[in-house]
C-alpha cells in the first residue's frame, strides 16, 4: 500500500511540445491518470487499501497540515518559525471511519499542545458522512445490528451496535427542538392518526403513537408533532396535546379529521371552539370491511359510495337507509358503525366538492403512515417509548427527500384554498396567517 502510494505522488504533468515546460493538468486529466496508474499496477479502486482510501488519506492529511500551518503561522521548515515558541512536534496515527472505509491518518502535533484540528477533531473516530449514513439507514427501518453488519460488509468497518445507538441518539436533541418549534397561526385542516407500535415495558404490548399532520395555507403538508399514548386516551389527554399546539402559536383550525378518538371532540371544543371535527371517511370504509366477508367487499364499498358522495346530509341519510335495507340483516355491525359515527361524518357534506377532496383524500397522511409502518415493522418491537419515538421521528425526517410530493400538493391547492376562504368567512386571509 505504501509503495503504491509513493508512486501515485510521482504522477507527472504532460510536457508541452513547444517550450518543454509542464502543461497545466485539469482535474479530470489528473483523476484519469491516477486511475490508469492504479489499474496498471493492480491496485483496486475501492475496498481495503484501494485508490479511494489512499486519496482520502492524502486529502485528510493535507488538510490537517494546512490547519497546523495556519495555527503556527509558518510553513514547514520555514526559518520564520525559529524562536517562535511553538513548532511542529511530529504526528500521531489515528484511524477514522469514512465513506470509503477505515482510513489511517497522521494527525500533526505542536510542542505547546495548543493545536486543535477541525477536520478530524480530537477523539473523533468518524467523519460526518458516516453519521449521516447511519441515520439514513436507521430511518429506512434497519436495526442497529443490521446497520453494523452493512457497514462491515460494504466498507470493512467494525462499528458496534452501541456506536450505532450513540449516533442515532444524536437526533433526540433535534427532535425536542422540532417538537417545540413555533407553528402557523391558522391551518385549514389537521389530520390526527395513530400508528400502533410494540413496546417492551415489562412485557411487549401495543402502544399508539399519534401523528398530527396539518395542511398549511400554502397547500403543503406539515407534521406538527408526535405523541405517545397508552391506548386509553380521553378528553384530558387530547386537551394536553391541543393546548401544547396552541401554546406554540396555533390559534385556529378550520377542520380536524380523525378516526373517532374518544374524548377528542370535547377537547377540540375547549381549545378551538369554531373547529369542525370530521370523522375520516376512508377509516370508516376500512373499518366497515372488518365486519364483511372478503367476497362482499366490492359490493359493500359500492353500496356505501352514494352515502359519502351525496350532495347533502338529507340525501346521505336516504342512501344510508337504502344501504341498511340491503345489508343491515347480514352486516348489522357495519350499520351500527356508521350510525355511531354519523354526527362526526356528515359535517363535510355541507361543503364544496374541493373541500371534500381534501378531507376525504387521505393520500398525504397515508403516505406518511406507510413510511412509518415500514420502519416500525423492520424493528419488531422497541425497548421503551423513547426508542419508538426516535424511530418514527427519523422516518418522518426522511419524507419527500426530492420535494416532488410538496410540489404536487401545492399545484392542486388553489381551488380548495378558494373554497375554504369562502366557506369559513375569511379566516384564512393572509393577515391571519
Short mmCIF file of C-alpha atoms in Angstrom, two decimals, residues 75-269:
data_model
loop_
_atom_site.label_atom_id
_atom_site.label_comp_id
_atom_site.label_asym_id
_atom_site.label_seq_id
_atom_site.Cartn_x
_atom_site.Cartn_y
_atom_site.Cartn_z
CA UNK A 75 5.25 26.65 6.67
CA UNK A 76 7.21 23.52 7.48
CA UNK A 77 10.99 24.16 7.64
CA UNK A 78 10.41 27.93 7.34
CA UNK A 79 13.04 29.96 9.14
CA UNK A 80 10.31 32.27 10.41
CA UNK A 81 9.39 29.64 12.96
CA UNK A 82 12.72 29.72 14.76
CA UNK A 83 12.30 31.09 18.25
CA UNK A 84 8.54 31.45 17.81
CA UNK A 85 7.85 29.48 20.98
CA UNK A 86 5.84 26.79 19.23
CA UNK A 87 6.71 24.35 16.48
CA UNK A 88 5.68 21.04 14.91
CA UNK A 89 6.17 18.02 17.11
CA UNK A 90 5.72 15.02 14.88
CA UNK A 91 2.38 13.30 14.45
CA UNK A 92 0.21 10.54 15.86
CA UNK A 93 -1.55 7.86 13.86
CA UNK A 94 -5.32 7.71 14.06
CA UNK A 95 -7.88 5.58 12.25
CA UNK A 96 -11.13 7.27 11.23
CA UNK A 97 -14.17 5.74 9.59
CA UNK A 98 -15.04 7.41 6.29
CA UNK A 99 -17.46 6.82 3.42
CA UNK A 100 -14.81 4.67 1.72
CA UNK A 101 -13.95 2.63 4.81
CA UNK A 102 -11.45 2.97 7.66
CA UNK A 103 -8.52 5.27 6.87
CA UNK A 104 -5.39 5.71 8.97
CA UNK A 105 -4.22 9.33 9.02
CA UNK A 106 -1.29 11.09 10.64
CA UNK A 107 -2.50 13.95 12.81
CA UNK A 108 0.23 16.58 13.35
CA UNK A 109 1.06 17.89 16.83
CA UNK A 110 2.72 21.01 18.17
CA UNK A 111 5.13 21.39 21.08
CA UNK A 112 2.77 23.66 23.02
CA UNK A 113 -0.10 21.22 22.71
CA UNK A 114 -2.44 24.03 21.65
CA UNK A 115 -3.30 22.71 18.18
CA UNK A 116 -6.98 21.71 17.86
CA UNK A 117 -7.61 20.06 14.47
CA UNK A 118 -11.05 20.70 12.97
CA UNK A 119 -11.40 18.36 10.01
CA UNK A 120 -10.60 15.37 12.24
CA UNK A 121 -11.14 16.60 15.77
CA UNK A 122 -9.63 15.11 18.90
CA UNK A 123 -11.34 11.85 19.91
CA UNK A 124 -13.33 11.90 16.66
CA UNK A 125 -13.45 8.45 15.09
CA UNK A 126 -15.98 9.01 12.31
CA UNK A 127 -16.38 11.66 9.63
CA UNK A 128 -19.84 13.23 9.40
CA UNK A 129 -20.75 11.27 6.28
CA UNK A 130 -20.80 8.05 8.29
CA UNK A 131 -23.16 9.52 10.88
CA UNK A 132 -25.48 10.68 8.10
CA UNK A 133 -25.35 7.21 6.54
CA UNK A 134 -26.24 5.54 9.83
CA UNK A 135 -29.16 7.94 10.37
CA UNK A 136 -30.40 7.33 6.82
CA UNK A 137 -30.25 3.54 7.20
CA UNK A 138 -31.97 3.78 10.57
CA UNK A 139 -34.74 5.95 9.09
CA UNK A 140 -35.33 3.27 6.45
CA UNK A 141 -36.03 0.75 9.21
CA UNK A 142 -32.74 -1.15 9.58
CA UNK A 143 -31.99 -2.33 13.08
CA UNK A 144 -28.75 -1.40 14.82
CA UNK A 145 -27.40 -4.90 14.21
CA UNK A 146 -28.26 -4.73 10.51
CA UNK A 147 -26.58 -1.33 10.17
CA UNK A 148 -23.46 -2.63 11.88
CA UNK A 149 -23.39 -5.67 9.57
CA UNK A 150 -23.94 -3.49 6.49
CA UNK A 151 -21.01 -1.21 7.32
CA UNK A 152 -18.78 -4.23 7.94
CA UNK A 153 -19.81 -5.92 4.69
CA UNK A 154 -19.67 -2.90 2.38
CA UNK A 155 -16.93 -0.78 3.96
CA UNK A 156 -15.00 -3.28 6.03
CA UNK A 157 -15.59 -1.12 9.07
CA UNK A 158 -16.27 -2.53 12.51
CA UNK A 159 -18.97 -0.37 14.08
CA UNK A 160 -20.62 -1.79 17.17
CA UNK A 161 -24.36 -1.70 17.79
CA UNK A 162 -23.66 0.57 20.75
CA UNK A 163 -21.88 3.05 18.46
CA UNK A 164 -24.84 2.98 16.07
CA UNK A 165 -27.14 3.63 19.01
CA UNK A 166 -24.95 6.55 20.12
CA UNK A 167 -25.12 8.07 16.63
CA UNK A 168 -28.91 7.77 16.41
CA UNK A 169 -29.28 9.22 19.91
CA UNK A 170 -27.92 12.48 18.48
CA UNK A 171 -31.30 13.09 16.82
CA UNK A 172 -33.08 13.37 20.18
CA UNK A 173 -31.93 16.96 20.69
CA UNK A 174 -33.15 17.87 17.23
CA UNK A 175 -36.40 16.04 17.91
CA UNK A 176 -37.07 18.09 21.05
CA UNK A 177 -36.43 21.31 19.13
CA UNK A 178 -38.69 20.17 16.28
CA UNK A 179 -41.49 19.15 18.67
CA UNK A 180 -41.47 22.63 20.23
CA UNK A 181 -40.98 24.81 17.13
CA UNK A 182 -43.41 27.71 16.51
CA UNK A 183 -46.44 26.95 14.31
CA UNK A 184 -48.57 28.96 11.89
CA UNK A 185 -51.47 30.89 13.39
CA UNK A 186 -54.11 29.02 11.37
CA UNK A 187 -54.34 25.75 9.43
CA UNK A 188 -57.20 24.74 7.12
CA UNK A 189 -57.09 21.07 8.13
CA UNK A 190 -55.49 18.91 10.82
CA UNK A 191 -55.30 15.13 10.49
CA UNK A 192 -54.89 13.09 13.68
CA UNK A 193 -53.97 9.44 13.24
CA UNK A 194 -52.40 6.66 15.29
CA UNK A 195 -49.67 4.15 14.49
CA UNK A 196 -49.55 1.10 16.78
CA UNK A 197 -46.07 0.01 17.81
CA UNK A 198 -44.87 -2.81 20.06
CA UNK A 199 -43.04 -1.57 23.15
CA UNK A 200 -41.32 -3.86 25.63
CA UNK A 201 -42.01 -2.30 29.02
CA UNK A 202 -42.02 -5.30 31.34
CA UNK A 203 -43.89 -7.15 28.59
CA UNK A 204 -44.40 -6.46 24.89
CA UNK A 205 -47.65 -4.59 24.29
CA UNK A 206 -49.19 -2.48 21.54
CA UNK A 207 -48.99 1.25 22.15
CA UNK A 208 -50.31 4.04 19.91
CA UNK A 209 -48.10 6.83 18.63
CA UNK A 210 -50.26 9.74 17.48
CA UNK A 211 -49.21 11.81 14.46
CA UNK A 212 -50.73 15.27 13.91
CA UNK A 213 -50.37 16.46 10.34
CA UNK A 214 -51.57 19.82 9.02
CA UNK A 215 -52.40 21.16 5.59
CA UNK A 216 -50.97 24.67 5.51
CA UNK A 217 -52.48 27.78 3.92
CA UNK A 218 -49.94 27.31 1.11
CA UNK A 219 -51.23 23.80 0.46
CA UNK A 220 -48.22 21.89 1.79
CA UNK A 221 -48.32 19.23 4.48
CA UNK A 222 -46.56 19.73 7.77
CA UNK A 223 -46.13 17.23 10.61
CA UNK A 224 -46.76 19.26 13.76
CA UNK A 225 -45.66 16.61 16.25
CA UNK A 226 -45.86 13.06 17.57
CA UNK A 227 -47.20 11.91 20.93
CA UNK A 228 -47.17 8.54 22.68
CA UNK A 229 -50.31 7.16 24.27
CA UNK A 230 -51.27 4.06 26.21
CA UNK A 231 -54.49 3.23 24.37
CA UNK A 232 -56.86 4.64 26.99
CA UNK A 233 -56.67 8.31 25.99
CA UNK A 234 -59.59 10.57 26.78
CA UNK A 235 -60.53 14.25 26.78
CA UNK A 236 -57.82 15.12 29.33
CA UNK A 237 -55.07 13.63 27.13
CA UNK A 238 -56.27 15.41 24.00
CA UNK A 239 -56.70 18.67 25.89
CA UNK A 240 -53.00 18.43 26.80
CA UNK A 241 -51.98 17.79 23.15
CA UNK A 242 -54.10 20.58 21.68
CA UNK A 243 -53.13 23.05 24.39
CA UNK A 244 -49.48 22.34 23.57
CA UNK A 245 -50.18 23.11 19.91
CA UNK A 246 -51.99 26.31 20.84
CA UNK A 247 -49.11 27.41 23.07
CA UNK A 248 -46.84 27.02 20.03
CA UNK A 249 -48.90 29.63 18.18
CA UNK A 250 -51.77 27.67 16.60
CA UNK A 251 -54.84 29.83 17.28
CA UNK A 252 -57.33 28.49 14.75
CA UNK A 253 -58.11 25.23 12.91
CA UNK A 254 -60.92 25.10 10.38
CA UNK A 255 -61.45 21.33 10.28
CA UNK A 256 -59.93 18.45 12.23
CA UNK A 257 -60.12 14.94 10.74
CA UNK A 258 -59.73 11.89 12.97
CA UNK A 259 -60.96 8.33 13.42
CA UNK A 260 -63.45 8.52 16.28
CA UNK A 261 -60.86 9.05 19.02
CA UNK A 262 -62.56 9.09 22.41
CA UNK A 263 -62.67 12.49 24.13
CA UNK A 264 -61.13 14.31 21.17
CA UNK A 265 -64.19 16.36 20.08
CA UNK A 266 -64.66 17.67 23.63
CA UNK A 267 -61.01 18.75 23.82
CA UNK A 268 -61.24 20.48 20.43
CA UNK A 269 -64.35 22.34 21.60
#
